[in-house]
Tab-separated table of C-alpha atoms in Angstrom:
chain	number	residue	atom	x	y	z
C	167	UNK	CA	1.769	-14.402	-14.434
C	168	UNK	CA	-0.504	-12.163	-12.364
C	169	UNK	CA	-4.235	-12.544	-12.975
C	170	UNK	CA	-6.849	-9.794	-12.693
C	171	UNK	CA	-10.164	-10.478	-10.962
C	172	UNK	CA	-13.104	-8.506	-9.652
C	173	UNK	CA	-15.713	-9.560	-7.114
C	174	UNK	CA	-17.647	-6.353	-7.822
C	175	UNK	CA	-20.343	-6.875	-10.447
C	176	UNK	CA	-20.262	-5.250	-13.870
C	177	UNK	CA	-21.813	-1.813	-13.676
C	178	UNK	CA	-20.926	-1.348	-10.010
C	179	UNK	CA	-20.245	2.398	-9.496
C	180	UNK	CA	-17.072	1.676	-7.532
C	181	UNK	CA	-15.436	-0.526	-10.151
C	182	UNK	CA	-11.823	0.297	-11.051
C	183	UNK	CA	-10.582	-3.030	-12.321
C	184	UNK	CA	-12.367	-4.139	-15.499
C	185	UNK	CA	-9.422	-5.487	-17.530
C	186	UNK	CA	-8.734	-5.201	-21.231
C	187	UNK	CA	-9.399	-1.520	-21.869
C	188	UNK	CA	-6.770	1.187	-21.815
C	189	UNK	CA	-8.307	4.372	-20.477
C	190	UNK	CA	-7.976	7.070	-23.134
C	191	UNK	CA	-9.608	10.484	-22.891
C	192	UNK	CA	-12.713	9.797	-25.058
C	193	UNK	CA	-13.521	6.687	-23.060
C	194	UNK	CA	-13.057	8.490	-19.749
C	195	UNK	CA	-15.151	11.480	-20.822
C	196	UNK	CA	-17.905	9.121	-21.963
C	197	UNK	CA	-17.910	7.619	-18.460
C	198	UNK	CA	-18.514	11.066	-16.930
C	199	UNK	CA	-14.905	11.934	-16.203
C	200	UNK	CA	-13.602	15.465	-15.669
C	201	UNK	CA	-17.106	16.684	-14.807
C	202	UNK	CA	-17.208	20.308	-13.579
C	203	UNK	CA	-17.045	20.958	-9.836
C	204	UNK	CA	-18.769	24.308	-9.246
C	205	UNK	CA	-18.621	23.944	-5.458
C	206	UNK	CA	-16.100	21.597	-3.793
C	207	UNK	CA	-17.869	21.504	-0.416
C	208	UNK	CA	-20.550	18.956	-1.435
C	209	UNK	CA	-17.820	16.626	-2.746
C	210	UNK	CA	-15.955	16.894	0.555
C	211	UNK	CA	-19.180	16.047	2.374
C	212	UNK	CA	-19.702	13.110	0.034
C	213	UNK	CA	-16.185	11.774	0.694
C	214	UNK	CA	-16.842	12.038	4.430
C	215	UNK	CA	-20.281	10.452	4.204
C	216	UNK	CA	-18.936	7.572	2.124
C	217	UNK	CA	-16.393	6.777	4.841
C	218	UNK	CA	-13.562	6.722	2.320
C	219	UNK	CA	-10.232	5.789	3.892
C	220	UNK	CA	-6.773	6.193	2.438
C	221	UNK	CA	-5.492	3.211	0.484
C	222	UNK	CA	-1.798	3.858	1.011
C	223	UNK	CA	-1.439	1.867	4.211
C	224	UNK	CA	-2.649	3.681	7.319
C	225	UNK	CA	-6.335	3.733	6.356
C	226	UNK	CA	-6.789	7.276	7.682
C	227	UNK	CA	-10.146	8.973	6.891
C	228	UNK	CA	-9.664	10.828	3.621
C	229	UNK	CA	-12.045	13.678	4.426
C	230	UNK	CA	-10.076	14.504	7.584
C	231	UNK	CA	-6.859	14.860	5.569
C	232	UNK	CA	-8.595	16.976	2.918
C	233	UNK	CA	-10.019	19.332	5.554
C	234	UNK	CA	-6.694	19.615	7.372
C	235	UNK	CA	-4.938	20.780	4.206
C	236	UNK	CA	-7.817	23.029	3.158
C	237	UNK	CA	-7.896	24.744	6.555
C	238	UNK	CA	-4.124	25.211	6.872
C	239	UNK	CA	-2.606	28.627	6.157
C	240	UNK	CA	-1.322	29.327	2.665
C	241	UNK	CA	-1.787	27.822	-0.826
C	242	UNK	CA	-1.734	24.039	-0.761
C	243	UNK	CA	-0.061	21.286	-2.782
C	244	UNK	CA	-1.553	17.885	-3.625
C	245	UNK	CA	0.654	14.902	-4.485
C	246	UNK	CA	-0.645	11.698	-6.081
C	247	UNK	CA	1.579	9.092	-4.455
C	248	UNK	CA	2.126	6.188	-6.842
C	249	UNK	CA	5.305	4.837	-5.265
C	250	UNK	CA	4.354	1.544	-3.597
C	251	UNK	CA	7.347	0.337	-1.636
C	252	UNK	CA	5.970	-3.053	-0.668
C	253	UNK	CA	7.421	-5.655	-3.055
C	254	UNK	CA	4.160	-7.625	-2.847
C	255	UNK	CA	1.893	-4.789	-4.018
C	256	UNK	CA	1.087	-3.873	-7.637
C	257	UNK	CA	-2.217	-2.000	-7.454
C	258	UNK	CA	-0.847	1.542	-7.687
C	259	UNK	CA	1.364	0.832	-10.680
C	260	UNK	CA	-1.575	-0.921	-12.375
C	261	UNK	CA	-3.813	2.107	-11.830
C	262	UNK	CA	-1.254	4.538	-13.200
C	263	UNK	CA	-0.620	2.326	-16.238
C	264	UNK	CA	-4.269	1.532	-17.048
C	265	UNK	CA	-6.460	4.176	-15.329
C	266	UNK	CA	-4.343	7.338	-15.547
C	267	UNK	CA	-7.276	9.658	-16.261
C	268	UNK	CA	-9.192	8.395	-13.239
C	269	UNK	CA	-6.185	9.151	-11.037
C	270	UNK	CA	-5.608	12.558	-12.633
C	271	UNK	CA	-9.275	13.429	-12.233
C	272	UNK	CA	-9.084	12.534	-8.551
C	273	UNK	CA	-5.988	14.727	-8.291
C	274	UNK	CA	-7.894	17.591	-9.919
C	275	UNK	CA	-10.795	17.177	-7.504
C	276	UNK	CA	-8.547	16.981	-4.434
C	277	UNK	CA	-6.852	20.182	-5.585
C	278	UNK	CA	-10.219	21.896	-5.923
C	279	UNK	CA	-11.303	20.781	-2.437
C	280	UNK	CA	-8.061	21.894	-0.780
C	281	UNK	CA	-7.506	25.022	-2.848
C	282	UNK	CA	-4.178	23.668	-4.094
C	283	UNK	CA	-2.275	25.655	-6.715
C	284	UNK	CA	0.218	22.916	-7.487
C	285	UNK	CA	-0.296	19.202	-8.118
C	286	UNK	CA	2.261	16.435	-8.547
C	287	UNK	CA	2.265	12.794	-9.643
C	288	UNK	CA	5.023	10.936	-7.801
C	289	UNK	CA	6.179	7.553	-9.107
C	290	UNK	CA	9.095	5.285	-9.945
C	291	UNK	CA	7.632	2.938	-12.561
C	292	UNK	CA	8.665	3.633	-16.178
C	293	UNK	CA	5.502	2.216	-17.761
C	294	UNK	CA	3.363	4.179	-15.317
C	295	UNK	CA	5.213	7.382	-16.146
C	296	UNK	CA	4.634	6.869	-19.883
C	297	UNK	CA	0.917	6.331	-19.345
C	298	UNK	CA	0.588	9.368	-17.094
C	299	UNK	CA	2.433	11.631	-19.521
C	300	UNK	CA	0.231	10.429	-22.406
C	301	UNK	CA	-2.858	11.173	-20.338
C	302	UNK	CA	-1.538	14.594	-19.353
C	303	UNK	CA	-0.979	15.454	-23.015
C	304	UNK	CA	-4.633	14.820	-23.869
C	305	UNK	CA	-6.475	15.956	-20.736
C	306	UNK	CA	-7.839	19.434	-19.928
C	307	UNK	CA	-4.884	21.671	-19.037
C	308	UNK	CA	-6.044	22.871	-15.623
C	309	UNK	CA	-4.590	22.417	-13.065
C	310	UNK	CA	-0.916	22.100	-13.901
C	311	UNK	CA	0.531	18.694	-13.020
C	312	UNK	CA	4.221	17.968	-12.493
C	313	UNK	CA	5.608	14.437	-12.705
C	314	UNK	CA	8.378	13.618	-10.224
C	315	UNK	CA	10.346	10.399	-10.620
C	316	UNK	CA	12.032	8.618	-7.730
C	317	UNK	CA	14.036	5.447	-7.192
C	318	UNK	CA	11.991	2.466	-6.048
C	319	UNK	CA	12.691	1.690	-2.377
C	320	UNK	CA	10.611	0.566	0.574
C	321	UNK	CA	10.666	3.996	2.232
C	322	UNK	CA	10.330	6.199	-0.876
C	323	UNK	CA	6.533	6.280	-0.633
C	324	UNK	CA	6.429	7.433	3.004
C	325	UNK	CA	4.769	10.850	3.003
C	326	UNK	CA	7.715	12.862	4.342
C	327	UNK	CA	10.052	11.047	1.942
C	328	UNK	CA	7.682	12.068	-0.864
C	329	UNK	CA	7.890	15.699	0.234
C	330	UNK	CA	11.694	15.637	0.400
C	331	UNK	CA	11.985	14.127	-3.077
C	332	UNK	CA	9.476	16.534	-4.656
C	333	UNK	CA	11.510	19.355	-3.123
C	334	UNK	CA	14.605	18.034	-4.904
C	335	UNK	CA	16.136	16.072	-2.042
C	336	UNK	CA	16.497	12.351	-1.324
C	337	UNK	CA	13.419	10.146	-0.960
C	338	UNK	CA	14.077	9.554	2.727
C	339	UNK	CA	11.707	10.015	5.670
C	340	UNK	CA	11.991	13.139	7.812
C	341	UNK	CA	11.337	13.632	11.494
C	342	UNK	CA	7.779	14.579	12.472
C	343	UNK	CA	6.332	17.066	13.372
C	344	UNK	CA	5.656	18.932	11.225
C	345	UNK	CA	3.426	16.660	9.180
C	346	UNK	CA	3.059	17.399	5.467
C	347	UNK	CA	-0.443	18.804	5.994
C	348	UNK	CA	1.201	21.451	8.208
C	349	UNK	CA	4.371	22.072	6.211
C	350	UNK	CA	5.134	19.970	3.170
C	351	UNK	CA	6.331	20.692	-0.363
C	352	UNK	CA	8.090	24.067	-0.356
C	353	UNK	CA	6.774	24.647	3.148
C	354	UNK	CA	3.166	24.632	1.918
C	355	UNK	CA	0.390	22.532	3.468
C	356	UNK	CA	0.490	19.338	1.418
C	357	UNK	CA	-1.886	16.454	0.847
C	358	UNK	CA	0.017	13.270	0.000
C	359	UNK	CA	-2.694	10.928	-1.273
C	360	UNK	CA	-2.363	7.378	-2.559
C	361	UNK	CA	-3.392	7.036	-6.205
C	362	UNK	CA	-6.167	4.536	-5.397
C	363	UNK	CA	-7.588	7.005	-2.862
C	364	UNK	CA	-7.678	9.688	-5.566
C	365	UNK	CA	-9.259	7.289	-8.046
C	366	UNK	CA	-12.063	6.587	-5.589
C	367	UNK	CA	-12.625	10.316	-5.069
C	368	UNK	CA	-13.058	10.539	-8.850
C	369	UNK	CA	-15.588	7.681	-8.773
C	370	UNK	CA	-17.581	9.441	-6.062
C	371	UNK	CA	-17.792	12.507	-8.296
C	372	UNK	CA	-18.595	10.692	-11.553
C	373	UNK	CA	-21.380	8.679	-9.870
C	374	UNK	CA	-23.220	11.392	-7.927
C	375	UNK	CA	-26.457	9.407	-7.639
C	376	UNK	CA	-24.878	6.181	-6.389
C	377	UNK	CA	-24.623	5.212	-2.751
C	378	UNK	CA	-21.349	6.718	-1.555
C	379	UNK	CA	-20.481	3.860	0.762
C	380	UNK	CA	-20.898	1.387	-2.105
C	381	UNK	CA	-18.551	3.460	-4.267
C	382	UNK	CA	-15.938	3.741	-1.519
C	383	UNK	CA	-16.086	0.160	-0.235
C	384	UNK	CA	-14.052	-1.489	-2.972
C	385	UNK	CA	-10.454	-2.433	-2.271
C	386	UNK	CA	-7.714	-3.276	-4.725
C	387	UNK	CA	-5.681	-6.107	-3.197
C	388	UNK	CA	-2.586	-7.952	-4.373
C	389	UNK	CA	-2.685	-11.678	-3.629
C	390	UNK	CA	0.263	-14.039	-3.907
C	391	UNK	CA	2.253	-16.874	-2.389
C	392	UNK	CA	5.924	-17.747	-2.297
C	393	UNK	CA	7.863	-16.543	-5.316
C	394	UNK	CA	4.823	-14.687	-6.646
C	395	UNK	CA	3.246	-17.933	-7.902
C	396	UNK	CA	-0.513	-17.900	-8.468
C	397	UNK	CA	-0.599	-14.130	-7.988
C	398	UNK	CA	-3.614	-11.920	-8.618
C	399	UNK	CA	-4.697	-8.307	-8.514
C	400	UNK	CA	-8.291	-8.267	-7.323
C	401	UNK	CA	-11.009	-5.742	-6.569
C	402	UNK	CA	-13.179	-6.891	-3.700
C	403	UNK	CA	-15.772	-5.453	-1.319
C	404	UNK	CA	-14.759	-4.528	2.195
C	405	UNK	CA	-15.508	-7.374	4.595
C	406	UNK	CA	-14.563	-10.163	2.172
C	407	UNK	CA	-13.136	-13.074	4.150
C	408	UNK	CA	-9.472	-13.829	3.565
C	409	UNK	CA	-10.270	-17.458	2.686
C	410	UNK	CA	-12.259	-16.190	-0.304
C	411	UNK	CA	-9.216	-14.220	-1.428
C	412	UNK	CA	-6.922	-17.220	-1.006
C	413	UNK	CA	-9.264	-19.325	-3.146
C	414	UNK	CA	-9.480	-16.560	-5.737
C	415	UNK	CA	-5.758	-16.658	-6.475
C	416	UNK	CA	-5.259	-20.427	-6.172
C	417	UNK	CA	-3.941	-20.562	-2.617
C	418	UNK	CA	-6.886	-22.365	-1.059
C	419	UNK	CA	-4.498	-24.759	0.713
C	420	UNK	CA	-2.865	-21.930	2.623
C	421	UNK	CA	-2.403	-22.337	6.360
C	422	UNK	CA	-1.294	-18.783	7.171
C	423	UNK	CA	-1.011	-15.306	5.723
C	424	UNK	CA	1.318	-12.313	5.897
C	425	UNK	CA	-0.888	-9.226	5.929
C	426	UNK	CA	-0.505	-5.722	4.583
C	427	UNK	CA	2.637	-6.345	2.605
C	428	UNK	CA	4.916	-6.772	5.611
C	429	UNK	CA	3.230	-4.267	7.888
C	430	UNK	CA	0.339	-6.436	9.110
C	431	UNK	CA	2.315	-9.361	10.464
C	432	UNK	CA	1.819	-13.121	10.239
C	433	UNK	CA	-1.465	-14.801	11.120
C	434	UNK	CA	-1.888	-18.530	11.619
C	435	UNK	CA	-4.916	-20.520	12.863
C	436	UNK	CA	-8.116	-18.537	12.371
C	437	UNK	CA	-6.730	-16.365	9.586
C	438	UNK	CA	-9.261	-17.628	7.040
C	439	UNK	CA	-12.192	-16.149	8.976
C	440	UNK	CA	-10.679	-12.672	9.162
C	441	UNK	CA	-12.494	-10.057	7.051
C	442	UNK	CA	-10.871	-7.472	4.821
C	443	UNK	CA	-11.604	-4.637	7.218
C	444	UNK	CA	-9.260	-2.101	8.826
C	445	UNK	CA	-10.851	-2.133	12.256
C	446	UNK	CA	-11.373	-5.884	12.546
C	447	UNK	CA	-7.858	-6.678	11.363
C	448	UNK	CA	-6.489	-4.179	13.871
C	449	UNK	CA	-8.523	-5.822	16.625
C	450	UNK	CA	-6.952	-9.146	15.627
C	451	UNK	CA	-3.472	-7.656	15.988
C	452	UNK	CA	-2.869	-7.120	12.279
C	453	UNK	CA	-3.241	-4.393	9.688
C	454	UNK	CA	-4.582	-4.167	6.146
C	455	UNK	CA	-1.794	-1.796	5.113
C	456	UNK	CA	-1.457	-1.511	1.345
C	457	UNK	CA	-3.765	-4.484	0.777
C	458	UNK	CA	-1.055	-6.990	-0.182
C	459	UNK	CA	-1.579	-10.539	1.146
C	460	UNK	CA	1.064	-13.264	0.964
C	461	UNK	CA	-0.345	-16.747	1.605
C	462	UNK	CA	1.712	-19.528	3.168
C	463	UNK	CA	1.157	-23.043	1.831
C	464	UNK	CA	1.593	-26.131	4.065
C	465	UNK	CA	5.144	-26.593	2.775
C	466	UNK	CA	6.099	-22.983	3.593
C	467	UNK	CA	7.863	-22.307	6.873
C	468	UNK	CA	6.537	-19.246	8.742
C	469	UNK	CA	9.929	-18.712	10.328
C	470	UNK	CA	11.591	-18.619	6.902
C	471	UNK	CA	9.032	-16.029	5.803
C	472	UNK	CA	9.634	-13.938	8.930
C	473	UNK	CA	13.413	-14.185	8.535
C	474	UNK	CA	13.202	-13.149	4.892
C	475	UNK	CA	10.864	-10.238	5.652
C	476	UNK	CA	12.966	-8.809	8.475
C	477	UNK	CA	16.175	-9.219	6.470
C	478	UNK	CA	14.578	-7.360	3.562
C	479	UNK	CA	13.395	-4.570	5.855
C	480	UNK	CA	16.819	-4.296	7.483
C	481	UNK	CA	18.406	-3.958	4.036
C	482	UNK	CA	15.839	-1.307	3.045
C	483	UNK	CA	16.364	0.868	6.124
C	484	UNK	CA	17.055	4.493	5.260
C	485	UNK	CA	19.891	4.288	7.810
C	486	UNK	CA	18.972	7.658	9.275
C	487	UNK	CA	17.681	6.476	12.650
C	488	UNK	CA	20.124	4.587	14.856
C	489	UNK	CA	17.324	2.693	16.546
C	490	UNK	CA	16.041	1.498	13.157
C	491	UNK	CA	19.452	0.364	11.947
C	492	UNK	CA	20.207	-1.496	15.177
C	493	UNK	CA	16.638	-2.701	15.730
C	494	UNK	CA	15.941	-4.130	12.289
C	495	UNK	CA	19.452	-5.572	12.196
C	496	UNK	CA	19.001	-7.292	15.548
C	497	UNK	CA	15.600	-8.736	14.595
C	498	UNK	CA	16.908	-10.002	11.258
C	499	UNK	CA	20.052	-11.500	12.790
C	500	UNK	CA	18.105	-13.283	15.514
C	501	UNK	CA	15.624	-14.812	13.090
C	502	UNK	CA	18.419	-15.745	10.696
C	503	UNK	CA	20.156	-17.565	13.560
C	504	UNK	CA	16.957	-19.427	14.425
C	505	UNK	CA	16.476	-20.411	10.779
C	506	UNK	CA	20.013	-21.787	10.686
C	507	UNK	CA	19.568	-23.737	13.927
C	508	UNK	CA	22.085	-21.500	15.716
C	509	UNK	CA	19.791	-19.600	18.083
C	510	UNK	CA	20.862	-18.875	21.639
C	511	UNK	CA	18.725	-20.023	24.536
C	512	UNK	CA	17.348	-16.520	25.160
C	513	UNK	CA	16.542	-15.699	21.502
C	514	UNK	CA	12.763	-15.995	21.912
C	515	UNK	CA	12.850	-13.720	24.968
C	516	UNK	CA	14.908	-11.129	23.129
C	517	UNK	CA	12.630	-11.209	20.097
C	518	UNK	CA	9.600	-10.759	22.321
C	519	UNK	CA	11.160	-7.829	24.138
C	520	UNK	CA	12.294	-6.087	20.956
C	521	UNK	CA	8.966	-6.562	19.175
C	522	UNK	CA	7.239	-4.817	22.100
C	523	UNK	CA	9.757	-2.005	22.592
C	524	UNK	CA	10.732	-0.943	19.066
C	525	UNK	CA	7.423	0.177	17.429
C	526	UNK	CA	7.034	3.941	17.171
C	527	UNK	CA	10.711	4.734	17.638
C	528	UNK	CA	11.701	5.269	13.990
C	529	UNK	CA	10.937	8.145	11.617
C	530	UNK	CA	8.746	5.880	9.455
C	531	UNK	CA	6.900	2.571	9.676
C	532	UNK	CA	9.740	0.313	8.530
C	533	UNK	CA	10.904	-0.506	12.059
C	534	UNK	CA	7.294	-1.070	13.138
C	535	UNK	CA	6.827	-3.549	10.288
C	536	UNK	CA	9.908	-5.539	11.261
C	537	UNK	CA	8.849	-5.627	14.917
C	538	UNK	CA	5.329	-6.729	14.010
C	539	UNK	CA	6.618	-9.553	11.819
C	540	UNK	CA	8.760	-10.884	14.680
C	541	UNK	CA	6.086	-10.375	17.324
C	542	UNK	CA	3.373	-12.012	15.249
C	543	UNK	CA	5.609	-15.025	14.583
C	544	UNK	CA	5.951	-15.552	18.332
C	545	UNK	CA	2.222	-14.983	18.931
C	546	UNK	CA	0.817	-17.149	16.143
C	547	UNK	CA	3.553	-19.775	15.804
C	548	UNK	CA	4.895	-20.168	19.348
C	549	UNK	CA	6.634	-23.476	18.656
C	550	UNK	CA	8.775	-22.314	15.758
C	551	UNK	CA	11.805	-21.246	17.785
C	552	UNK	CA	12.045	-24.602	19.572
C	553	UNK	CA	11.289	-26.541	16.380
C	554	UNK	CA	14.324	-25.007	14.675
C	555	UNK	CA	16.720	-25.455	17.570
C	556	UNK	CA	19.927	-27.151	16.412
C	557	UNK	CA	18.434	-28.070	13.035
C	558	UNK	CA	16.615	-25.455	10.983
C	559	UNK	CA	14.468	-26.806	8.163
C	560	UNK	CA	14.554	-27.353	4.413
C	561	UNK	CA	12.415	-24.287	3.708
C	562	UNK	CA	14.794	-22.103	5.706
C	563	UNK	CA	17.793	-23.511	3.869
C	564	UNK	CA	16.172	-22.632	0.523
C	565	UNK	CA	15.433	-19.049	1.572
C	566	UNK	CA	17.369	-16.082	0.227
C	567	UNK	CA	16.980	-13.617	3.098
C	568	UNK	CA	17.082	-9.963	2.271
C	569	UNK	CA	16.366	-9.718	-1.452
C	570	UNK	CA	12.564	-9.632	-1.244
C	571	UNK	CA	12.290	-12.198	-4.058
C	572	UNK	CA	9.816	-14.294	-2.088
C	573	UNK	CA	7.327	-11.411	-1.985
C	574	UNK	CA	7.749	-9.954	-5.495
C	575	UNK	CA	4.701	-9.835	-7.802
C	576	UNK	CA	4.622	-8.860	-11.486
C	577	UNK	CA	2.307	-6.049	-12.547
C	578	UNK	CA	-0.404	-7.528	-14.802
């Protein structure tokens, strides 16, 4: 069972997560939703002044993306990206199921800012699609919104994969450049925005007198441990220490954490003092990514977690880039051999070399995630390779590498 918690106080202007109320149109209108936008420029300035960053993974400044699409040649397209590929993340599906009008309002506002003539909601979750279609049936009719369904995979939410699927093709990443803001859906400049990002744009508009930074600072995070036990979806202020989040979901005994779904890597001693902050996590060698945190209890083996993560990523490869297929496969095979006690003498050296050389060489971030998992294991748990030599461990023997079961969390 996944719990729902908020560390933002009741009445906070940036609150998305109060549980127990389905967001219908009367309730959303009463909260100030779908307010007119006579001039989009002040809203763009407000998004920039608030310091809002994208919540899809990269944490890129939202105002920069909005301006890039607005200033590109030709009529634009805006896509609400609700396809969260990380098995340990549930926030986007929760928003689409329970706050569809907030997301659709943010989509409307982003379209107004960019001058978009077409908008799309992109998703794979059946319950989310039902909620969105109900909301579309009762909301104001302008602008037109299309709903595009995709299959749930790790790479389906990557922005070029989104564009390909909306255009009727497979949900697979494409080579860059061009980026979607240059040439996206149908060749038009396209903003692919995470649904939480759009929801926070809506909050900035519905709370015009509130401090913008306070509205934008909230983060939806998915918290869990092995097998999804003691999982939680939480809304917390930026800067919250990771130990507070571990305590919040019942993993106060944790000795390590896997950050950002799988993109942020493993962190051992000192992890508890890290803040939920893009820049500080990057400085520590990690990444916030989609905001999913997987805590490792004392009985969990970090090598088993790394082996499972890389095997899952290797299985999820789009198999379009040779370097990704060979790279993720080699990382997964090496860690699987270590976990089984069958590692060669040079395995640690090879893992170190690959984790340094592979990032940036694939069409999407999947290869980077696998390399960071392996590299962070070596950096934060340097004794694990030797400890598993010729033996392995009980946790590794229990693992089911490749299916992602360890990281899966149920949507509350």
